[in-house]
Short mmCIF file of C-alpha atoms in Angstrom, two decimals:
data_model
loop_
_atom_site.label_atom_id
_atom_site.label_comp_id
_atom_site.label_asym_id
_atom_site.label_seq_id
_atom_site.Cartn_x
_atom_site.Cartn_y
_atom_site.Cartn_z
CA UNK A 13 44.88 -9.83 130.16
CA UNK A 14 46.98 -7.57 128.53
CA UNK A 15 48.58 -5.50 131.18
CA UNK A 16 51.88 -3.85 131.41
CA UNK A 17 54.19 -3.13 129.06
CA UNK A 18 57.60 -3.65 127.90
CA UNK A 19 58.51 -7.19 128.08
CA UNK A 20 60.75 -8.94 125.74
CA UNK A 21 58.32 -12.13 124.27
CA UNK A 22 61.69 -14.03 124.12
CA UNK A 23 62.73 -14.16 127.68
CA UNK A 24 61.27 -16.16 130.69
CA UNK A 25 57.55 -15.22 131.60
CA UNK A 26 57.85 -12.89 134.88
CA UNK A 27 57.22 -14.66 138.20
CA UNK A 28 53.59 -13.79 140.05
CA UNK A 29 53.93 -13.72 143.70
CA UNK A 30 50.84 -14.01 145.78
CA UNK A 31 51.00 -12.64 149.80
CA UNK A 32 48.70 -12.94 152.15
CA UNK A 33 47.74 -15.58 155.54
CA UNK A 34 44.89 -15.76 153.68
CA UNK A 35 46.01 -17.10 149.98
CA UNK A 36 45.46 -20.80 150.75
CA UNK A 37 46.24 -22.58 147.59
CA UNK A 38 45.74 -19.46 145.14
CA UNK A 39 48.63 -19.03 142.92
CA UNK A 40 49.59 -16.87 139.30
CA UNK A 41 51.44 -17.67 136.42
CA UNK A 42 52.34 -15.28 133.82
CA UNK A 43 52.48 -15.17 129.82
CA UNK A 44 54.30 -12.42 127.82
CA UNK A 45 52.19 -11.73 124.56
CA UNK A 46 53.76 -10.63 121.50
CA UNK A 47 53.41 -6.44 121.92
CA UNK A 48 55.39 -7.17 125.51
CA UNK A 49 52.09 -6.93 127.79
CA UNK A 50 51.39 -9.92 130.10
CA UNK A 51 48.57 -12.15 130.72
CA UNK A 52 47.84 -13.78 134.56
CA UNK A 53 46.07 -16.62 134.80
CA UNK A 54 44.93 -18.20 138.61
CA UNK A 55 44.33 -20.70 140.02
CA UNK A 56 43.54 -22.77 143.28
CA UNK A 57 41.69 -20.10 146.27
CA UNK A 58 42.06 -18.05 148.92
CA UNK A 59 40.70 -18.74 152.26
CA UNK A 60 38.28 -16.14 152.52
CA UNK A 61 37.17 -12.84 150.17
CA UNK A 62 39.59 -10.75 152.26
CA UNK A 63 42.25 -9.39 150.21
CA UNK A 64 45.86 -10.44 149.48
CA UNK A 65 48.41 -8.78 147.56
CA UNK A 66 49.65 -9.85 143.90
CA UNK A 67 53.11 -8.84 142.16
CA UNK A 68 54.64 -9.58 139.08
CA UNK A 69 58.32 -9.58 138.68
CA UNK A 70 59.90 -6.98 136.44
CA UNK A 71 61.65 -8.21 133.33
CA UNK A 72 64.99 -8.26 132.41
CA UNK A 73 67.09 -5.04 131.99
CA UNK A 74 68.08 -4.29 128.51
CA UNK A 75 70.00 -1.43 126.67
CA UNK A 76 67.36 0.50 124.98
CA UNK A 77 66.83 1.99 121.06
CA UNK A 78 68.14 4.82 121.11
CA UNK A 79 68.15 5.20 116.69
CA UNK A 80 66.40 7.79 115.21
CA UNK A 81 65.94 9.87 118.01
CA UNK A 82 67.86 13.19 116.79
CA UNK A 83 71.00 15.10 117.98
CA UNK A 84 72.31 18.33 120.03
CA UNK A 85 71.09 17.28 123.26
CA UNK A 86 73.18 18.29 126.08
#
């Protein structure tokens, strides 16, 4: 729960992708919580206790903030 940063609580929760021969019927969805981290809930099972590999898709680009940050940079 909680991890990551950064993501915009008004777009489409971030895909989880599980890989692996292994990762029988074990699969991840995502929620984005109000402060932009992520929760990743699973469910189903692997095949065995070897290991597989979990990603989570970035978000969406967006133009950043840039107020308030000062002048005379160059």
């Amino acid at each position: 729960t909680s991890i990551g940063s950064g993501y915009d609580p008004t777009e489409t929760a971030p895909t989880v992708t599980i890989t692996g021969a292994n990762k029988g019927t074990l699969a991840g969805t995502s929620t984005i919580n109000v402060d932009g981290t992520l929760n990743v809930t699973f469910t189903g099972a692997p095949t065995d206790t070897n290991n597989v590999t979990v990603s989570v898709a970035n978000g969406v680009a967006g133009v950043p903030n840039l107020t308030g940050i000062g002048s005379g940079y160059t």
